[in-house]
CSV table of C-alpha atoms and ligand atoms in Angstrom, one decimal:
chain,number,residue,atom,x,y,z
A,249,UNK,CA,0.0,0.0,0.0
A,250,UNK,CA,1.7,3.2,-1.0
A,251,UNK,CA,2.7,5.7,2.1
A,252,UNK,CA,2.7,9.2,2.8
A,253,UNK,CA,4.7,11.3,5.8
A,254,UNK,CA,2.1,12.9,8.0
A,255,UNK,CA,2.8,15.1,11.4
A,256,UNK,CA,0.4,13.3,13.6
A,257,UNK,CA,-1.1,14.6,16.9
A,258,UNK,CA,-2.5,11.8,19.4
A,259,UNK,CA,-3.8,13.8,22.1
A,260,UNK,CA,-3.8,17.1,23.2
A,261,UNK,CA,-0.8,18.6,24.7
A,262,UNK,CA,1.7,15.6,23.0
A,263,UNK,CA,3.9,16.9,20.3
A,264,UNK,CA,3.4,16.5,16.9
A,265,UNK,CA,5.0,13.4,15.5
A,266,UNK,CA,6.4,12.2,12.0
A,267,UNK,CA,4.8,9.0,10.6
A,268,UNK,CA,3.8,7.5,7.4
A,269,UNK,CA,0.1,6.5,6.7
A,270,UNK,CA,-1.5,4.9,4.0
A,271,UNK,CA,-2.6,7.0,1.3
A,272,UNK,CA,-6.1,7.8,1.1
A,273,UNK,CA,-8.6,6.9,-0.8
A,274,UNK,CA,-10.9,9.4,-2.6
A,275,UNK,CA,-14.9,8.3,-1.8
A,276,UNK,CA,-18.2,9.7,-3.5
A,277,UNK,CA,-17.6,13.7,-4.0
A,278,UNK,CA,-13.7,14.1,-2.7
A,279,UNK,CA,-10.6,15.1,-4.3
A,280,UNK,CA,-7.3,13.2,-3.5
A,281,UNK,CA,-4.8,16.2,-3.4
A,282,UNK,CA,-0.8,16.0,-3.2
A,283,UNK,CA,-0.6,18.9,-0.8
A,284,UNK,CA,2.4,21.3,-1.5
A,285,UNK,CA,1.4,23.7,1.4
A,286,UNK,CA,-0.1,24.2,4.2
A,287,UNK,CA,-0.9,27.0,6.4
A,288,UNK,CA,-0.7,27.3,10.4
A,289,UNK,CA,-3.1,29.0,12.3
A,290,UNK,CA,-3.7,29.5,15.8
A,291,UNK,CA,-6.4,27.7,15.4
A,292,UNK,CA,-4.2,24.3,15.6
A,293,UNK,CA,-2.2,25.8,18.3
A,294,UNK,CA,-5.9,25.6,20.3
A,295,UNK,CA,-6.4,21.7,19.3
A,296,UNK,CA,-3.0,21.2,20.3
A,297,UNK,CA,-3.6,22.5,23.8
A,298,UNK,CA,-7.1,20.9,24.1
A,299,UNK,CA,-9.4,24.8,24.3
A,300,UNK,CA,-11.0,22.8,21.0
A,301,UNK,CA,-12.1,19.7,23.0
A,302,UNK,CA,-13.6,17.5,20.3
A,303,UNK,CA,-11.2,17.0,17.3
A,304,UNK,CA,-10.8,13.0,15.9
A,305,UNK,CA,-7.8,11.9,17.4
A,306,UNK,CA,-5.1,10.8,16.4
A,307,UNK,CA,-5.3,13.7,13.4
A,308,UNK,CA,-3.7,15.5,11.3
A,309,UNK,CA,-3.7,19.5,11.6
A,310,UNK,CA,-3.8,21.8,9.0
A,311,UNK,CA,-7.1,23.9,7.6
A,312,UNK,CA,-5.1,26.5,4.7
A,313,UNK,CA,-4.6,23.5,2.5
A,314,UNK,CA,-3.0,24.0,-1.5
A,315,UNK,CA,-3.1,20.9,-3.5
A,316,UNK,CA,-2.9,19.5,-6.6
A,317,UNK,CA,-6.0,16.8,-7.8
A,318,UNK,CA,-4.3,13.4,-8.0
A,319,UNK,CA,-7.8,11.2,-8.4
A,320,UNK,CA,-12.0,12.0,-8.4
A,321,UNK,CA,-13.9,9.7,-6.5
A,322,UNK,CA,-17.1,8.2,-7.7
A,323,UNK,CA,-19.4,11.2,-9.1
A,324,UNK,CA,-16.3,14.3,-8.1
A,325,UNK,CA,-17.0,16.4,-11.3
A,326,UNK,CA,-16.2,19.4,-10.6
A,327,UNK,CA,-12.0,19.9,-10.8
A,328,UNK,CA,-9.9,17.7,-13.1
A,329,UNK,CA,-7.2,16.2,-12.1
A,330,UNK,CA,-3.7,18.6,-12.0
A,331,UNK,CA,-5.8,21.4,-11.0
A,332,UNK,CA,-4.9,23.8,-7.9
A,333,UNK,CA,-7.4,23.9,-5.3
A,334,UNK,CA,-7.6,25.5,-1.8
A,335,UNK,CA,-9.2,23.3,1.5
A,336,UNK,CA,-10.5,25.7,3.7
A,337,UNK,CA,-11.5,25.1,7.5
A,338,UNK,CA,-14.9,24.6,6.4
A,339,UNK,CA,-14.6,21.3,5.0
A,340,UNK,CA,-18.4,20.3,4.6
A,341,UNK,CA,-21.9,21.0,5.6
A,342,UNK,CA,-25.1,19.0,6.1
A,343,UNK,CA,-27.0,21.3,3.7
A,344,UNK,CA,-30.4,20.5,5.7
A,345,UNK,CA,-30.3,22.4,8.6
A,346,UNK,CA,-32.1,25.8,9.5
A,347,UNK,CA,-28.3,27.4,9.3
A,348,UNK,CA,-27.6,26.5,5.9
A,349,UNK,CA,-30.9,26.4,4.5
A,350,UNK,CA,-31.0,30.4,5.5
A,351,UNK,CA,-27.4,31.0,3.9
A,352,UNK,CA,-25.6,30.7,7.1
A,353,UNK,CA,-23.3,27.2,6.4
A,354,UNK,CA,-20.8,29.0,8.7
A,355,UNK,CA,-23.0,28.3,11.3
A,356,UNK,CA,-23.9,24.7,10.5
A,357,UNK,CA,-25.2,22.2,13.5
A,358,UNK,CA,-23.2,19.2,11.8
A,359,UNK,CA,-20.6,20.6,10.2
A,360,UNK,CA,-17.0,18.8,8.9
A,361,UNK,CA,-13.9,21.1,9.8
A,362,UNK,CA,-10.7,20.2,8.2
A,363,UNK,CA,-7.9,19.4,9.9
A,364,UNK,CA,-10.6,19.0,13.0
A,365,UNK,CA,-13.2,16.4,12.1
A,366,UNK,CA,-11.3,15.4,9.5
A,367,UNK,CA,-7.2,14.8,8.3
A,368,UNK,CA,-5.9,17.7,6.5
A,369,UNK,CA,-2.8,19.5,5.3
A,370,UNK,CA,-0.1,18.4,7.5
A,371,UNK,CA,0.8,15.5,5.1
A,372,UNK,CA,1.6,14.6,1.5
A,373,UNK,CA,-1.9,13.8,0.8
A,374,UNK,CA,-5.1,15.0,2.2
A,375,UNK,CA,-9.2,14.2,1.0
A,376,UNK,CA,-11.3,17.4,0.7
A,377,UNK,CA,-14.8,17.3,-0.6
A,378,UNK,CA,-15.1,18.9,-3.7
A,379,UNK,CA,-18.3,20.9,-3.4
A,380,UNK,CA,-15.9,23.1,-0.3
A,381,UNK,CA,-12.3,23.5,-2.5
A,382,UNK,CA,-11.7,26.5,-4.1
A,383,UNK,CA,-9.9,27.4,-7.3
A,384,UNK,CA,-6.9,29.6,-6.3
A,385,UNK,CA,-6.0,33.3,-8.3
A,386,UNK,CA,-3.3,32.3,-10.7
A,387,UNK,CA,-1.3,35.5,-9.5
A,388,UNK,CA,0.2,33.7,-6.3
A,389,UNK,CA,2.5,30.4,-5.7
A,390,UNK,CA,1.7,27.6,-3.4
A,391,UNK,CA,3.1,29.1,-0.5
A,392,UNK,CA,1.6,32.7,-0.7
A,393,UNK,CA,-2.2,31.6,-1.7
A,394,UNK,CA,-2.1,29.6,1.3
A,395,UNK,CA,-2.8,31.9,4.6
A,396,UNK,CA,-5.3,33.4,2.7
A,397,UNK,CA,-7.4,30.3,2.9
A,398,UNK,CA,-7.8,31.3,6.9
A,399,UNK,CA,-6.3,34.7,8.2
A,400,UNK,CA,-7.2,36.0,4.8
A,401,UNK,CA,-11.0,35.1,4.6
A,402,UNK,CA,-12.0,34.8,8.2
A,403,UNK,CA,-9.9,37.9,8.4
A,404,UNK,CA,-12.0,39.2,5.8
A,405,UNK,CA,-15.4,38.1,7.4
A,406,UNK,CA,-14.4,39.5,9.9
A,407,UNK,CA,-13.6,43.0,8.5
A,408,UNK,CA,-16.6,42.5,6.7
A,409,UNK,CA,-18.5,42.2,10.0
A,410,UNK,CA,-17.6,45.9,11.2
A,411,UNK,CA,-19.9,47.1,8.3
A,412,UNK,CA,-20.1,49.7,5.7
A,413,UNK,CA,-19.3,52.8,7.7
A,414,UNK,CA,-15.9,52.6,9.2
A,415,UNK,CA,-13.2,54.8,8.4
A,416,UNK,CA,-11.2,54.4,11.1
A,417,UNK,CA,-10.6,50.8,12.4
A,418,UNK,CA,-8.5,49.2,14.8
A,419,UNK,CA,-7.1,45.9,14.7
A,420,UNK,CA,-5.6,44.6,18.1
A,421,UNK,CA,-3.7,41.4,17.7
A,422,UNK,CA,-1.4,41.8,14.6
A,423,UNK,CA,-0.4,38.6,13.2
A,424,UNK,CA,-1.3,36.6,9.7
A,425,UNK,CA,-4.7,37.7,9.6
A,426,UNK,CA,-3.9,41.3,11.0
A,427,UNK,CA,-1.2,42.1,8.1
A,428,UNK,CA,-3.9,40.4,5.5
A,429,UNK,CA,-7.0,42.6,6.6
A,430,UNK,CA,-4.4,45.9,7.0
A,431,UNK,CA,-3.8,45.8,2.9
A,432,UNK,CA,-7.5,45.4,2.7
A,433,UNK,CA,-8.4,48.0,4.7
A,434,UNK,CA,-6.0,50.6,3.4
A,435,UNK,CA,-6.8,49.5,-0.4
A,436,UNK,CA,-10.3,50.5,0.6
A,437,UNK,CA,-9.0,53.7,1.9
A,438,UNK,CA,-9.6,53.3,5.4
A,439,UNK,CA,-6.9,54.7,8.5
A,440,UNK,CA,-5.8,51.7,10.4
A,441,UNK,CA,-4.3,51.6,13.6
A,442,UNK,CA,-2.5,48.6,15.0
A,443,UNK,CA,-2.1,47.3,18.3
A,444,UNK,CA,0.2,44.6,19.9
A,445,UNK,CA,1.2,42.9,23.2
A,446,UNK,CA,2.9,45.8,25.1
A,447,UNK,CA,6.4,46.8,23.7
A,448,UNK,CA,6.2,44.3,21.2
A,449,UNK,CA,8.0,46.9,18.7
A,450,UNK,CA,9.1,44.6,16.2
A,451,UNK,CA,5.2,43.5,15.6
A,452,UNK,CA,4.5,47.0,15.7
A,453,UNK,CA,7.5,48.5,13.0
A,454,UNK,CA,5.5,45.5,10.8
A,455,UNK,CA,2.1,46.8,11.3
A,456,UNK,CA,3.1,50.2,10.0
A,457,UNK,CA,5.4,48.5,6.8
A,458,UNK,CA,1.5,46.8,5.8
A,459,UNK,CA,0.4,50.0,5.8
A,460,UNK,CA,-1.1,51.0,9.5
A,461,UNK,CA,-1.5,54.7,9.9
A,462,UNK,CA,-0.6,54.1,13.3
A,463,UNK,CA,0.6,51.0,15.6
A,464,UNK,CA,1.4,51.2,19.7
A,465,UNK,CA,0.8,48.5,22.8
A,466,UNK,CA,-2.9,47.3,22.9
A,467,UNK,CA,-2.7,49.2,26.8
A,468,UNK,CA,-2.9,52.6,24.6
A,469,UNK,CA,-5.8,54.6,23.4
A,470,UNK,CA,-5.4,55.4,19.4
A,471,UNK,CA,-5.0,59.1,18.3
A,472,UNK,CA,-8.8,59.1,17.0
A,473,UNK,CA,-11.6,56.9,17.9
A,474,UNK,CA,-12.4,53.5,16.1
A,475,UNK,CA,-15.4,53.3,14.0
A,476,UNK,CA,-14.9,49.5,14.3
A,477,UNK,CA,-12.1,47.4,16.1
A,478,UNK,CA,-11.1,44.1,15.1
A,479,UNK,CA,-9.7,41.1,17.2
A,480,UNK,CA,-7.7,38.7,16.1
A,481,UNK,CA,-5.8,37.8,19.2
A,482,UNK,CA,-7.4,35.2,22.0
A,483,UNK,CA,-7.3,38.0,25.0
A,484,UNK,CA,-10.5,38.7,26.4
A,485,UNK,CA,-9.6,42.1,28.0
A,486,UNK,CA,-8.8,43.1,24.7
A,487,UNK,CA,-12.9,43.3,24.1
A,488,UNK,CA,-12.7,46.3,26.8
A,489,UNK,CA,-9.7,47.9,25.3
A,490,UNK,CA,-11.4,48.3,22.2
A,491,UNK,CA,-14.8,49.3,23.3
A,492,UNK,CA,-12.7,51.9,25.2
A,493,UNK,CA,-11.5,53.0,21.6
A,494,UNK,CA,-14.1,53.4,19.9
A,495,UNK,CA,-16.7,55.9,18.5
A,496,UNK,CA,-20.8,55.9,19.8
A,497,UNK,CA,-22.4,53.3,17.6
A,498,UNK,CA,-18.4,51.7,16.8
A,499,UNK,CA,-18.7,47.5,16.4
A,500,UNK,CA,-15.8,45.4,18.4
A,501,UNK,CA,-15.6,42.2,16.0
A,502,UNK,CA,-14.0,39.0,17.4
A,503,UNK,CA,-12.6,36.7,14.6
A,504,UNK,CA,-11.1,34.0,16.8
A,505,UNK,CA,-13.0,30.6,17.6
A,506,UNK,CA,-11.5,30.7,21.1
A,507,UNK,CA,-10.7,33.8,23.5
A,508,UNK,CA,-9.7,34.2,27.4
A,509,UNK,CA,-12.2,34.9,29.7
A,510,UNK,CA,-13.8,38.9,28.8
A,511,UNK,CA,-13.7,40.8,31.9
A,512,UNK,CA,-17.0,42.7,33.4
A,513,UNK,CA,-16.8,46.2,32.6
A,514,UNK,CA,-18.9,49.4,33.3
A,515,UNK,CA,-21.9,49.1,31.3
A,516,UNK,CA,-21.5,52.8,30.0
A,517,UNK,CA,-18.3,51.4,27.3
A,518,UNK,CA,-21.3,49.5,25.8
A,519,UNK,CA,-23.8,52.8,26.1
A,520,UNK,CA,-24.7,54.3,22.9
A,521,UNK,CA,-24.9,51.6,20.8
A,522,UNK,CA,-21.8,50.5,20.5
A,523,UNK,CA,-21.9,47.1,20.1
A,524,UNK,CA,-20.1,43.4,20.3
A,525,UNK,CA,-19.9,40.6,18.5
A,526,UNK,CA,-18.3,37.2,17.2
A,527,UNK,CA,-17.7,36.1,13.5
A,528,UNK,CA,-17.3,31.5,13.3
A,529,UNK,CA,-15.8,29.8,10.6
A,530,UNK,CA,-16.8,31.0,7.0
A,531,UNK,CA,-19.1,30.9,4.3
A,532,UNK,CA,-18.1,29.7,0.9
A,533,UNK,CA,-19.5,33.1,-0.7
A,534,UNK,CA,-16.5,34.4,1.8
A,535,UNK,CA,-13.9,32.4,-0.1
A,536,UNK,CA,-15.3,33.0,-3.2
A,537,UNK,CA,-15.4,37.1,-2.5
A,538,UNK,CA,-12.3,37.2,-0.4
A,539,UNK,CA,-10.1,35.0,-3.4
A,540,UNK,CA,-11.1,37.2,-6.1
A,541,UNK,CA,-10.6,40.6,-4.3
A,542,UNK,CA,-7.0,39.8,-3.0
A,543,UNK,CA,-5.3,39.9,-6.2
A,544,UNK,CA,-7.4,43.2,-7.0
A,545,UNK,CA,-5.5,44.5,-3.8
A,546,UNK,CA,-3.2,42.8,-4.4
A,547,UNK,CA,-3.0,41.5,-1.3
A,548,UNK,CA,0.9,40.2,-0.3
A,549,UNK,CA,0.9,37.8,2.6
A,550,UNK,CA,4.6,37.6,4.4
A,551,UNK,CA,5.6,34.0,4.6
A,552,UNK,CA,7.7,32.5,7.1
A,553,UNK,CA,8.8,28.9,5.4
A,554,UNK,CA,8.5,25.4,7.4
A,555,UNK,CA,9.5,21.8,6.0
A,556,UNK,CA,7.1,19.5,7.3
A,557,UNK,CA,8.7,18.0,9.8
A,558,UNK,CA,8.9,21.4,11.4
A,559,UNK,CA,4.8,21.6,11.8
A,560,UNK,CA,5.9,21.7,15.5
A,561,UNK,CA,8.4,24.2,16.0
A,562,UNK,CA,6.0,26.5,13.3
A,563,UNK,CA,3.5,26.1,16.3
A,564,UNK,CA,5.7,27.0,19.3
A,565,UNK,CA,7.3,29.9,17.2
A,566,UNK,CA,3.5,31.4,16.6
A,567,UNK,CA,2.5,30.5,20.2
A,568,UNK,CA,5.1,33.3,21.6
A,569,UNK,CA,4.7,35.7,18.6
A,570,UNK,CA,8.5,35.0,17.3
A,571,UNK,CA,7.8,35.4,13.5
A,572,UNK,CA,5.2,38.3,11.6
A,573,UNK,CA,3.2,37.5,9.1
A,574,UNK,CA,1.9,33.7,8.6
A,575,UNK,CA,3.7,30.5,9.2
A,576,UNK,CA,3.2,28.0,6.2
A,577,UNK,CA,5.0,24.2,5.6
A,578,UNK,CA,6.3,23.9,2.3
A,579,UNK,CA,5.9,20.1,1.6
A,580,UNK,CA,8.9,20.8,-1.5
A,581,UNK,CA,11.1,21.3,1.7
A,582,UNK,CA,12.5,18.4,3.5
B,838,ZN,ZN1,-7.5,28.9,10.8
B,839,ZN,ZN1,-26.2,22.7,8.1
């Protein structure tokens, strides 16, 4: 039976470990793809430490998936095989519940993530389910398209999220999707203003090379009010900070699927319609949007390189904020 190398996770808080599995077989609907890179996303770094309490185990991480179609299963119409595709987190829906029968599949009650419920991109090989890949703008490689496929369109719901009338928006935690969102923001003409962990001036001499009007410690107050603020890092006080920030009527959007405790605060940051909310998973209208608008931009994601075998130390290096931009494995490095 022919093999593939995989970084497998057996349980939460046990290291990620090299092995080879059997290749997978495409069923009714799925794409084999030969994965040539991956994305990682904090999202893996919260499987890994068991705050997402329900993935299949032993699995394979991985959710910003580019791949190559090797073979169709049964009835899979819809790519041929050589084409590029992109496996989001969203890897499948019922299609009967109220959620996506009302245009909401983000919010599916049975819903199939990848690299969750499912294997994904940490390996040679991954199954996706055609009806959920998506064809990838020509104008990028393997490596760049990828952290699109998560900081760049959850990023973008969640930007999307803050609605029509913001010119001035904040963004507090300023990673991969933080330096994704700060070219859309400012290609749309808006003033950004960036905030990271206190004195973290390396994250913050990035935020202004993306394009941030402004960028100090997530402690400080900008020099204007936010119409909308945007969250992209798991800190609950954060939430206050930024209702602190912002404008009567300003939104405080929260694109991460898990967050620290939010602390109580006076009710009078909340006063005057200000309001609070959360943005899960995506829709595949997102992906479709998001893709085409990113070469428009263009949107440039910066890269920091992994092999797989490195799917570990890609983690730990994200957990304490030691790269900018996105972490991605290149499955052409060894
Ligand atoms: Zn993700
Ligand atoms: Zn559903």
């Amino acid at each position: 039976m022919p093999t593939m190398r995989a970084m497998l996770l057996d349980a939460a808080h046990s290291p990620l470990h090299l092995v080879k599995l059997p290749i997978p077989m495409p069923g009714a609907g799925q794409v084999l793809l030969k994965v040539s890179a991956c994305g990682v996303c904090h999202t893996d770094l919260h499987i890994l430490d068991g705050e997402l309490t329900e993935p299949k185990l032993p699995l394979v991480l991985g959710h910003q998936i580019v791949g190559r179609v090797v073979q169709s299963g049964p009835g899979s119409l819809h790519f041929q095989v050589g084409e590029r595709v992109g496996v989001p987190w969203l890897g499948a829906t019922d299609g009967t519940c109220r959620y996506c029968l009302r245009g909401q599949e983000n919010l599916c009650d049975h819903p199939t993530f990848t690299g969750y419920d499912v294997d994904g991109g940490f390996a040679e090989y991954t199954l996706a389910d055609e009806r959920f890949c998506f064809s990838l703008p020509t104008a990028y490689s393997d490596v760049e398209v990828a952290p699109l496929l998560c900081a760049g369109l959850i990023g973008y719901r969640t930007y999307r999220m803050a609605g029509e009338n913001v010119e001035t928006l904040g963004i507090y935690g300023f990673g991969a999707a933080a330096h994704i969102i700060t070219q859309v923001a400012k290609h749309a003409g808006k003033r950004v203003y960036a905030f990271t962990r206190p004195g973290d001036t390396e994250a913050q001499a990035f935020a202004l090379r993306q394009g941030a009007d402004w960028a100090g410690d997530s402690t400080q107050l900008p020099p204007e009010k936010l119409d909308a603020a945007l969250i992209f890092a798991p800190v609950g006080p954060l939430v206050v900070s930024a209702l602190q920030a912002t404008h009567k009527g300003g939104v405080v959007v929260s694109g991460g699927i898990h967050m620290s405790d939010i602390p109580s605060f006076p009710y009078s940051l909340l006063w005057e319609e200000r309001v609070i909310r959360s943005v899960a998973n995506l829709t595949r209208r997102d992906g479709e949007e998001f893709l085409a608008l990113a070469p428009q931009v263009p949107v440039k994601a910066d890269v920091k390189v992994f092999a797989l075998e490195q799917a570990g130390q890609a983690l730990e290096q994200l957990r304490h904020g030691q790269f900018t931009g996105a972490a991605v494995l290149d499955l052409n490095l060894t």
